[in-house]
Amino acid sequence: MRGRLTILAKMLALSVRADPKVASLVGVLVVFGAGALALTALAQRWVVDAAAGEGRLAVGVVLAAVVGAAGLAAITISTHVQNNLRNDLSDRVEVLLNQEILTSASRIPTIEHLERPKYLDRLAMLRAGGASGTRALSVSCWVAVETAATLFGLGLTVFLLADVHPALSLLTLLGAAPLMLGDRGDRLVQRALDETAEAARQEQALHDLCALPGPGKEVRITGNGWELSRRARNLWASATRREVAAQVRGAAWRWAGWICFIAGLVAALGITVTMIRTGRATAGDLVLIIVLAGRLGEQIDATLDGVSRLSEAGRVGRHYLWLQDYAAAQTRDGRSAPYRLRDGIVLDDVAFTYAGTRSPALREINLRLPAGSVVGLVGVNGAGKSTLVKLLTAMYRPTSGSIFVDGVELADIDAAAWRERLSGAFQDFVTPQLPVSEAIGIGDLSRLADRPAVLAAAERGGAAELIDRLPHGLDTQLGRAFDGEELSHGQWQKLALARALMRPSPLVLVLDEPTAALDPQAEHAVFEQFAEQCAQVSANGGIVILVSHRFSTLHLADHIVVLSDGRVTEQGSHAELLASGGEYATLYLTQAKGYQ
């Protein structure tokens, strides 16, 4: 209950923030229309009674006309104007809500949550389209207000029915049967949606493999599109069967509730007719009951729909609050990052295990990375090189052990402040479909519009010649999806390298397979430029971490660390490791033979 109230209060605050005037007007219109049905029913009873001589005809007709007109006006205004204003306001609230969700997700300092199925399922349910997801949340506060107004109208209906005969008020109690039994049906549907969330996410992932241009080439050349489609179809069918079965059971509960109400309505009409025959009720009373009973179903249905939508909002809201709490728990204030490294980085008995796995990816890592050094990380695939880089860049926190930066534990340094002093190019680089200047400039947002800085980074990253060949140079739009230029994988990597070199003096520069997509000639030219960049970073006390499978690129490193099965097996200079005849020497000589 507290969670639902928190959600409603939050959505109301967002509504006021989006447009306080419209929010106030919608609230007034809801209240204004709350008693419209009762006014209309009273007006019709007065007209009938006046016409039957149950009072002064002229006064009754005039009063009934005034009251009836007011009731009809209230219904018309609340139905049209209120709905239009509310829908527009809800659209704006949904925009603000999506911004909050993305902000919360992006401010989580690590990336570990992006690999947790529980987090991904909750985020997928939040981002669901249609009447679910953020849409259900954005309208929830107004659904609550309208449901409360409907309940107020029901209260007036009870009062008017009891005025004819106290037993008739029981009709509204029977009207609660669809409400309670319908809520039970809704819970069945919601449970099914929660249980099929992962299957729905898997189906979407398989669908994307078939529909998106990136994987399209491999899917078509291997001819496995039909198999992917079959699996996606099976996942969809399985999830849909469970959801439809839950919806059928839910509908059965709702129908049971309506049968109870209809039986009560028939009994109420029978009681009223009997009272008219004995002179204890008037024809106007019968009209009143018929009008109220006829609209009572609509009121109950509106209440039932409101409760159902609030229940859906509550389900989605739990995921929203969970995300907010999770982000808050993961985010903590820390110390500022050092301006310059004096001693370096020390890893003390560091181990790391990925969530959902048992075998550690790293274990017993004890290293010292001196300030001003160029460190090479070597090892076969799966040795733990990229995981170690993620720990050093605070993308993950060690499962055990500690990382120290100039004697201060990295966990105590604000993650955002630490990353502002880092720079890097990764093997899984992004391909931002932006103008070239921005695709490079986002490597240092403070200098995004600094074209000389962008050109200098492009020169250091080996992308200057590529930019010169583009039709509009730095202003060239990238990506066919936006009617721009399409680049090869190697050309995208050159832009990624330039982006990594935008920050002039990072504390740590990570180059994770920085030339994997380049041909040997381009790789040689880039590494000649890297030598100058590494020297500049080292001179400022920074550390360059070079991860590569190509041993020819490690001549820049003055200290090489060999990883195997998550452990450091060797470390030293290139000459020292060759002389020791260990794993490094074996790998180096094996690769060298391949080039002979």
XYZ file of C-alpha atoms in Angstrom:
596
model
C 0.000 0.000 0.000
C 2.808 2.398 0.908
C 4.483 1.651 -2.401
C 1.331 2.484 -4.361
C 0.855 5.757 -2.495
C 4.499 6.613 -3.171
C 4.000 5.948 -6.880
C 0.803 8.034 -7.055
C 2.452 10.923 -5.201
C 5.426 10.759 -7.564
C 3.211 10.761 -10.676
C 1.156 13.672 -9.311
C 4.370 15.619 -8.703
C 5.473 14.913 -12.289
C 2.063 16.064 -13.579
C 2.359 19.352 -11.711
C 5.926 19.705 -12.949
C 4.827 19.089 -16.552
C 2.027 21.702 -16.463
C 0.642 22.944 -13.124
C -2.282 24.824 -14.697
C -3.542 21.884 -16.742
C -3.062 19.533 -13.780
C -5.211 21.797 -11.600
C -7.879 22.147 -14.295
C -8.124 18.382 -14.813
C -8.569 17.914 -11.063
C -11.376 20.494 -10.955
C -13.157 18.882 -13.922
C -12.998 15.454 -12.299
C -14.591 16.789 -9.108
C -17.182 18.758 -11.098
C -18.305 15.650 -12.968
C -18.345 13.363 -9.909
C -22.002 14.018 -9.021
C -23.302 14.479 -12.557
C -25.123 11.132 -12.684
C -26.946 11.757 -9.401
C -28.060 15.210 -10.590
C -29.342 13.799 -13.874
C -31.264 10.973 -12.150
C -32.838 13.395 -9.643
C -33.911 15.696 -12.462
C -35.693 12.866 -14.265
C -37.489 11.754 -11.072
C -38.686 15.312 -10.449
C -39.973 15.640 -14.001
C -41.937 12.385 -13.774
C -43.348 13.183 -10.326
C -44.300 16.717 -11.386
C -46.010 15.426 -14.508
C -47.898 12.871 -12.400
C -49.142 15.601 -10.082
C -46.846 14.661 -7.178
C -46.042 18.335 -6.544
C -46.327 21.751 -8.157
C -45.908 21.143 -11.903
C -44.293 24.439 -12.936
C -41.763 24.500 -10.117
C -40.919 20.828 -10.608
C -40.370 21.108 -14.342
C -38.233 24.253 -14.110
C -36.125 22.880 -11.270
C -35.737 19.544 -13.024
C -34.692 21.270 -16.245
C -32.048 23.349 -14.462
C -30.636 20.400 -12.524
C -30.753 18.115 -15.561
C -28.982 20.689 -17.727
C -26.269 21.093 -15.089
C -25.810 17.320 -14.901
C -25.612 16.906 -18.666
C -23.160 19.811 -18.935
C -20.962 18.243 -16.271
C -21.005 14.883 -18.062
C -20.180 16.481 -21.435
C -17.325 18.584 -20.086
C -15.780 15.792 -18.053
C -16.062 13.324 -20.939
C -14.467 15.443 -23.664
C -12.443 18.342 -22.314
C -11.116 16.440 -19.320
C -10.073 13.413 -21.398
C -8.239 15.537 -23.966
C -6.398 17.538 -21.317
C -5.559 14.435 -19.302
C -4.200 12.538 -22.316
C -1.997 15.468 -23.329
C -0.731 15.845 -19.769
C -0.073 12.106 -19.481
C 2.006 12.205 -22.670
C 4.237 14.864 -21.149
C 4.472 12.983 -17.852
C 5.530 9.856 -19.753
C 8.362 11.801 -21.392
C 9.571 13.013 -17.983
C 9.206 9.512 -16.560
C 11.280 7.948 -19.333
C 13.938 10.589 -18.784
C 14.031 9.695 -15.076
C 14.299 5.974 -15.816
C 17.150 6.448 -18.277
C 18.903 8.833 -15.891
C 18.586 6.343 -13.035
C 19.903 3.529 -15.206
C 22.820 5.576 -16.518
C 23.937 6.876 -13.120
C 24.585 3.366 -11.787
C 28.385 3.446 -11.664
C 29.087 -0.140 -12.738
C 27.835 -2.156 -15.714
C 27.259 -5.327 -13.725
C 23.491 -4.746 -13.631
C 23.372 -4.825 -17.436
C 24.239 -8.527 -17.268
C 21.691 -9.451 -14.585
C 18.473 -11.038 -15.970
C 16.448 -9.711 -13.018
C 17.427 -6.116 -13.812
C 16.898 -6.548 -17.563
C 13.466 -8.121 -17.040
C 12.350 -5.255 -14.815
C 13.671 -2.649 -17.234
C 11.938 -4.398 -20.148
C 8.618 -4.345 -18.279
C 9.116 -0.662 -17.518
C 9.840 0.094 -21.160
C 6.914 -1.991 -22.467
C 4.684 -0.281 -24.990
C 0.907 0.069 -25.197
C -1.077 0.543 -22.007
C 1.640 -1.107 -19.938
C 5.023 0.138 -18.824
C 5.578 3.834 -18.378
C 2.190 4.625 -19.939
C 0.427 2.847 -17.076
C 2.489 4.869 -14.609
C 2.020 8.224 -16.334
C -1.793 8.048 -16.110
C -1.945 6.365 -12.698
C -2.508 9.459 -10.538
C -5.422 10.612 -12.723
C -6.845 7.105 -12.834
C -6.755 7.179 -9.025
C -8.493 10.582 -8.917
C -11.146 9.496 -11.419
C -11.696 6.226 -9.557
C -12.150 8.169 -6.314
C -14.634 10.458 -8.084
C -16.508 7.416 -9.390
C -16.641 5.985 -5.871
C -18.052 9.310 -4.667
C -20.717 9.043 -7.357
C -21.429 5.515 -6.172
C -21.901 6.893 -2.673
C -24.522 9.328 -3.971
C -26.194 6.458 -5.796
C -26.363 4.450 -2.559
C -27.924 7.420 -0.767
C -30.590 7.930 -3.433
C -31.442 4.227 -3.622
C -31.741 4.012 0.181
C -34.047 7.032 0.079
C -36.532 4.908 -1.860
C -36.037 1.799 0.292
C -33.076 0.848 2.516
C -32.914 -2.632 1.003
C -32.165 -1.150 -2.436
C -28.794 0.100 -1.216
C -27.716 -3.547 -1.119
C -27.623 -3.363 -4.911
C -24.344 -1.473 -4.706
C -22.924 -4.159 -2.423
C -23.676 -6.697 -5.111
C -22.001 -4.257 -7.458
C -18.805 -4.824 -5.489
C -18.763 -8.452 -6.640
C -17.416 -7.594 -10.120
C -14.895 -5.304 -8.417
C -13.474 -7.915 -6.056
C -13.660 -10.883 -8.400
C -12.293 -8.767 -11.253
C -9.321 -7.779 -9.104
C -8.615 -11.455 -8.525
C -8.678 -12.003 -12.277
C -6.278 -9.090 -12.791
C -3.806 -10.606 -10.364
C -3.819 -13.825 -12.384
C -3.007 -11.869 -15.550
C -0.272 -9.824 -13.860
C 1.378 -12.946 -12.471
C 1.438 -14.439 -15.966
C 3.000 -11.258 -17.409
C 5.734 -11.291 -14.769
C 6.471 -14.970 -15.355
C 6.711 -14.564 -19.142
C 8.853 -11.393 -19.098
C 12.121 -13.235 -19.766
C 10.614 -15.248 -22.632
C 9.268 -12.035 -24.167
C 12.722 -10.453 -23.920
C 14.325 -13.497 -25.546
C 11.756 -13.394 -28.351
C 12.536 -9.715 -28.969
C 16.279 -10.427 -29.069
C 15.792 -13.188 -31.675
C 13.452 -10.953 -33.649
C 16.100 -8.200 -33.674
C 18.664 -10.650 -35.078
C 16.362 -11.217 -38.049
C 15.232 -7.618 -38.504
C 18.219 -5.364 -37.728
C 20.875 -4.589 -40.377
C 23.889 -5.393 -38.163
C 23.401 -9.157 -37.833
C 21.459 -9.328 -41.109
C 24.458 -10.344 -43.238
C 25.418 -13.348 -41.124
C 21.806 -14.449 -40.687
C 21.260 -14.459 -44.437
C 24.551 -15.990 -45.499
C 24.142 -18.867 -43.038
C 20.475 -19.254 -43.909
C 19.503 -19.596 -40.272
C 16.827 -16.937 -40.346
C 14.084 -19.565 -40.412
C 15.533 -21.272 -37.334
C 15.801 -17.993 -35.423
C 12.277 -17.125 -36.511
C 11.039 -20.572 -35.412
C 12.577 -20.169 -31.971
C 11.203 -16.651 -31.617
C 7.779 -17.911 -32.699
C 7.900 -20.745 -30.163
C 8.863 -18.349 -27.373
C 6.072 -15.990 -28.374
C 3.558 -18.840 -28.608
C 4.562 -20.241 -25.216
C 4.328 -16.843 -23.526
C 1.066 -16.030 -25.300
C -0.529 -19.341 -24.278
C 0.210 -18.625 -20.637
C -1.037 -15.049 -20.909
C -4.228 -16.029 -22.779
C -4.946 -18.812 -20.279
C -4.577 -16.296 -17.450
C -6.823 -13.816 -19.274
C -9.509 -16.494 -19.768
C -9.424 -17.391 -16.073
C -9.528 -13.694 -15.200
C -12.529 -13.154 -17.492
C -14.341 -16.059 -15.811
C -13.922 -14.378 -12.416
C -15.225 -11.087 -13.836
C -18.290 -12.743 -15.377
C -19.076 -14.418 -12.059
C -19.108 -10.984 -10.448
C -21.404 -9.521 -13.104
C -23.871 -12.408 -12.765
C -24.194 -11.590 -9.058
C -24.863 -7.937 -9.878
C -27.469 -8.673 -12.569
C -29.364 -10.958 -10.176
C -29.444 -8.147 -7.612
C -30.658 -5.639 -10.224
C -33.613 -7.840 -11.169
C -34.541 -8.158 -7.478
C -34.321 -4.354 -6.968
C -36.685 -3.659 -9.856
C -39.134 -6.226 -8.469
C -39.115 -4.545 -5.038
C -39.741 -1.109 -6.567
C -42.675 -2.277 -8.690
C -44.249 -3.873 -5.598
C -43.836 -0.606 -3.642
C -45.518 1.392 -6.420
C -48.507 -0.946 -6.389
C -48.915 -0.442 -2.624
C -48.463 3.329 -2.859
C -45.165 3.455 -0.995
C -43.222 4.696 -4.032
C -43.872 6.915 -7.025
C -43.318 6.503 -10.730
C -40.474 8.987 -10.353
C -38.808 6.628 -7.892
C -38.964 3.857 -10.481
C -37.394 6.142 -13.100
C -34.718 7.133 -10.577
C -33.870 3.489 -9.874
C -33.849 2.555 -13.562
C -31.515 5.473 -14.387
C -29.226 4.811 -11.434
C -29.217 1.051 -11.954
C -28.569 1.491 -15.666
C -25.612 3.730 -14.991
C -24.576 1.793 -11.892
C -23.121 -0.825 -14.177
C -21.075 1.878 -15.912
C -19.928 3.238 -12.557
C -18.916 -0.205 -11.366
C -17.234 -0.931 -14.703
C -15.370 2.391 -14.505
C -14.342 1.604 -10.946
C -13.310 -1.909 -11.950
C -11.324 -0.547 -14.892
C -9.722 2.055 -12.639
C -8.741 -0.548 -10.057
C -7.398 -2.786 -12.840
C -5.316 0.043 -14.281
C -4.108 1.016 -10.824
C -3.177 -2.604 -10.239
C -1.181 -2.611 -13.487
C 0.414 0.695 -12.495
C 1.258 -0.819 -9.127
C 2.933 -3.777 -10.828
C 4.966 -1.511 -13.091
C 5.520 0.915 -10.229
C 7.173 -1.805 -8.166
C 9.725 -2.207 -10.928
C 10.139 1.582 -11.097
C 10.716 1.892 -7.342
C 13.047 -1.113 -7.431
C 15.112 0.582 -10.139
C 15.218 3.840 -8.168
C 16.245 2.014 -4.978
C 18.796 -0.107 -6.828
C 20.360 2.951 -8.465
C 20.450 4.801 -5.130
C 22.062 1.813 -3.391
C 24.715 1.481 -6.096
C 25.463 5.204 -6.226
C 27.483 6.707 -3.435
C 29.482 9.869 -3.001
C 33.204 9.388 -2.936
C 36.459 11.229 -2.984
C 37.558 13.212 -5.989
C 40.005 11.620 -8.390
C 43.640 12.749 -8.163
C 44.745 15.394 -10.622
C 47.988 13.528 -11.270
C 49.243 10.077 -10.309
C 52.265 10.119 -8.008
C 52.735 6.451 -7.154
C 50.392 4.493 -9.412
C 47.812 1.739 -9.093
C 48.172 -1.331 -6.876
C 45.986 -4.452 -7.029
C 46.062 -6.372 -3.757
C 44.876 -10.002 -3.956
C 42.024 -9.046 -6.299
C 39.458 -11.627 -7.396
C 36.287 -11.257 -9.424
C 33.390 -13.574 -10.269
C 30.654 -12.620 -12.712
C 27.086 -12.710 -11.425
C 25.419 -16.058 -12.014
C 28.705 -17.943 -12.450
C 30.739 -20.030 -10.028
C 34.201 -19.963 -11.557
C 36.176 -16.741 -10.870
C 37.181 -14.735 -13.939
C 40.132 -13.319 -11.968
C 41.845 -14.669 -8.860
C 44.822 -13.735 -6.694
C 45.775 -10.707 -8.804
C 48.685 -8.832 -7.221
C 50.084 -6.097 -9.439
C 51.725 -2.712 -9.238
C 51.234 -0.358 -12.183
C 53.691 2.529 -11.668
C 52.723 6.078 -12.578
C 54.086 6.991 -15.988
C 54.306 3.382 -17.200
C 53.047 1.644 -20.329
C 51.665 -1.758 -19.332
C 50.873 -4.531 -21.797
C 48.285 -7.214 -20.970
C 48.763 -10.503 -22.808
C 46.882 -13.781 -22.774
C 44.707 -16.094 -24.802
C 40.983 -15.475 -25.175
C 39.224 -15.801 -21.828
C 42.395 -15.234 -19.819
C 40.827 -12.256 -17.996
C 42.380 -9.272 -19.773
C 39.140 -7.391 -20.491
C 37.799 -8.194 -17.020
C 40.909 -6.679 -15.452
C 40.433 -3.551 -17.570
C 36.808 -3.297 -16.389
C 37.940 -3.436 -12.767
C 40.560 -0.747 -13.327
C 37.972 1.524 -14.964
C 35.465 0.870 -12.105
C 32.962 -0.831 -14.398
C 32.935 -3.634 -11.838
C 33.917 -3.828 -8.206
C 36.212 -6.677 -7.099
C 34.505 -9.628 -5.479
C 37.387 -9.675 -3.013
C 40.635 -7.806 -2.588
C 41.263 -4.107 -3.205
C 42.527 -1.707 -5.854
C 44.469 1.335 -4.637
C 45.116 4.567 -6.528
C 47.997 6.468 -4.931
C 47.195 4.664 -1.691
C 43.451 5.441 -1.788
C 41.073 2.543 -2.387
C 39.399 2.901 -5.769
C 36.030 1.999 -4.199
C 36.289 5.209 -2.124
C 36.767 7.416 -5.195
C 33.638 8.719 -6.903
C 33.175 6.514 -9.977
C 32.043 9.367 -12.236
C 34.971 11.549 -11.139
C 37.392 8.666 -11.754
C 36.079 8.017 -15.259
C 36.318 11.699 -16.137
C 40.074 11.241 -15.786
C 40.193 8.108 -17.956
C 40.130 7.538 -21.674
C 39.948 4.416 -23.746
C 39.343 2.603 -26.998
C 37.725 -0.810 -26.736
C 37.387 -3.717 -29.129
C 33.575 -3.507 -28.870
C 33.559 0.187 -29.773
C 30.345 2.070 -30.469
C 29.341 3.412 -33.880
C 27.498 6.680 -33.120
C 25.487 7.791 -36.140
C 26.269 11.465 -35.706
C 28.200 14.077 -37.662
C 31.895 13.103 -37.694
C 32.905 16.003 -35.448
C 30.477 14.826 -32.761
C 31.302 11.138 -33.228
C 34.858 12.060 -32.196
C 34.110 15.005 -29.894
C 31.928 13.002 -27.504
C 35.182 11.534 -26.218
C 35.488 14.767 -24.208
C 32.148 16.547 -23.867
C 33.789 19.670 -22.485
C 35.443 20.111 -25.895
C 32.664 18.780 -28.106
C 32.527 21.993 -30.168
C 36.313 22.497 -30.219
C 37.027 21.646 -33.863
C 40.826 22.107 -33.611
C 40.852 19.620 -30.708
C 38.724 17.192 -32.734
C 41.059 17.476 -35.726
C 44.103 16.956 -33.497
C 42.545 13.807 -32.004
C 41.692 12.562 -35.491
C 45.309 13.082 -36.540
C 46.624 11.150 -33.537
C 44.095 8.353 -34.054
C 44.868 7.928 -37.741
C 41.474 9.203 -38.904
C 42.572 12.467 -40.565
C 42.931 10.959 -44.044
C 39.536 9.275 -43.726
C 37.886 12.578 -42.791
C 39.513 14.320 -45.758
C 37.899 11.766 -48.097
C 34.399 12.236 -46.691
C 32.114 14.559 -48.720
C 31.646 17.160 -45.974
C 34.664 16.480 -43.780
C 33.889 16.855 -40.087
C 30.297 17.810 -40.910
C 29.562 14.530 -42.707
C 26.574 12.687 -41.259
C 27.327 9.040 -40.487
C 24.947 6.104 -40.848
C 22.594 5.115 -43.654
C 19.670 5.159 -41.234
C 20.019 8.968 -41.267
C 20.871 9.274 -44.965
C 24.567 9.540 -44.116
C 27.822 7.850 -45.063
C 28.337 4.194 -44.168
C 31.817 3.309 -42.876
C 33.681 0.029 -42.824
C 34.506 -1.668 -39.527
C 38.103 -0.485 -39.752
C 37.045 3.101 -40.471
C 34.732 3.082 -37.471
C 37.648 1.876 -35.345
C 39.769 4.820 -36.489
C 37.053 7.176 -35.257
C 36.915 5.225 -31.986
C 40.679 5.687 -31.572
C 40.366 9.402 -32.259
C 37.543 9.607 -29.729
C 39.741 7.904 -27.121
C 42.445 10.511 -27.669
C 40.211 13.554 -27.139
C 41.157 13.932 -23.470
C 44.603 15.523 -23.375
C 46.071 14.082 -20.157
C 44.117 11.105 -18.767
C 45.264 9.329 -15.623
C 44.734 6.011 -17.392
C 44.558 5.447 -21.148
C 43.129 2.024 -22.042
C 43.759 0.631 -25.517
C 41.902 -2.701 -25.673
C 42.740 -4.325 -29.034
C 42.793 -0.814 -30.535
C 43.798 -1.906 -34.039
C 42.047 -5.272 -34.367
C 40.004 -4.071 -37.350
C 42.886 -2.318 -39.140
C 45.101 -3.676 -41.883
C 48.847 -4.076 -41.093
C 49.855 -0.849 -42.865
C 47.232 1.221 -41.042
C 48.122 -0.517 -37.779
C 51.804 0.367 -38.177
C 50.987 4.022 -38.897
C 48.632 4.235 -35.931
C 51.162 2.733 -33.531
C 53.814 5.189 -34.633
C 51.381 7.917 -33.580
C 50.512 5.981 -30.411
C 54.157 6.006 -29.393
C 54.039 9.796 -29.165
C 50.689 9.732 -27.343
C 51.918 7.116 -24.850
C 55.000 9.189 -24.165
C 52.839 12.259 -23.530
C 50.512 10.391 -21.137
C 53.470 8.850 -19.301
C 55.208 12.206 -18.984
C 52.130 13.521 -17.157
C 52.221 10.582 -14.742
C 49.433 8.669 -16.488
C 49.347 4.937 -17.110
C 48.801 3.418 -20.549
C 47.240 -0.053 -20.533
C 47.681 -1.824 -23.857
C 45.695 -5.022 -24.444
C 46.563 -6.896 -27.613
C 46.827 -10.328 -29.179
C 49.436 -9.020 -31.616
C 52.825 -9.164 -29.946
C 54.271 -6.782 -32.517
C 52.250 -3.983 -30.919
C 53.700 -4.583 -27.456
C 57.039 -2.950 -28.225
C 55.555 0.224 -26.697
C 55.118 -1.475 -23.298
C 57.853 -1.197 -20.686
C 56.110 -3.769 -18.469
C 54.146 -6.785 -19.718
C 51.683 -8.844 -17.658
C 50.769 -12.348 -18.835
C 47.355 -13.669 -17.760
C 46.206 -17.279 -17.924
C 42.977 -18.715 -16.517
C 42.369 -15.534 -14.519
C 45.812 -15.494 -12.864
C 49.023 -13.555 -13.428
C 51.513 -16.179 -14.579
C 54.375 -13.911 -15.693
C 55.353 -10.268 -15.726
C 58.377 -8.273 -16.773
C 59.863 -6.555 -19.814
C 59.734 -8.067 -23.294
C 63.387 -9.106 -23.104
C 63.018 -10.598 -19.634
C 59.980 -12.650 -20.595
C 61.614 -13.969 -23.761
C 64.707 -14.943 -21.801
C 62.636 -16.813 -19.196
C 61.272 -19.171 -21.851
C 57.807 -19.251 -20.281
C 54.310 -18.844 -21.680
C 54.997 -15.403 -23.141
C 58.012 -16.664 -25.053
C 55.998 -19.615 -26.370
C 53.137 -17.415 -27.539
C 55.502 -14.868 -29.062
C 57.510 -17.431 -31.013
C 54.353 -19.214 -32.184
C 52.931 -15.975 -33.538
C 56.246 -14.978 -35.085
C 56.373 -18.250 -37.047
C 52.972 -17.454 -38.504
C 54.393 -14.343 -40.159
C 57.424 -16.129 -41.642
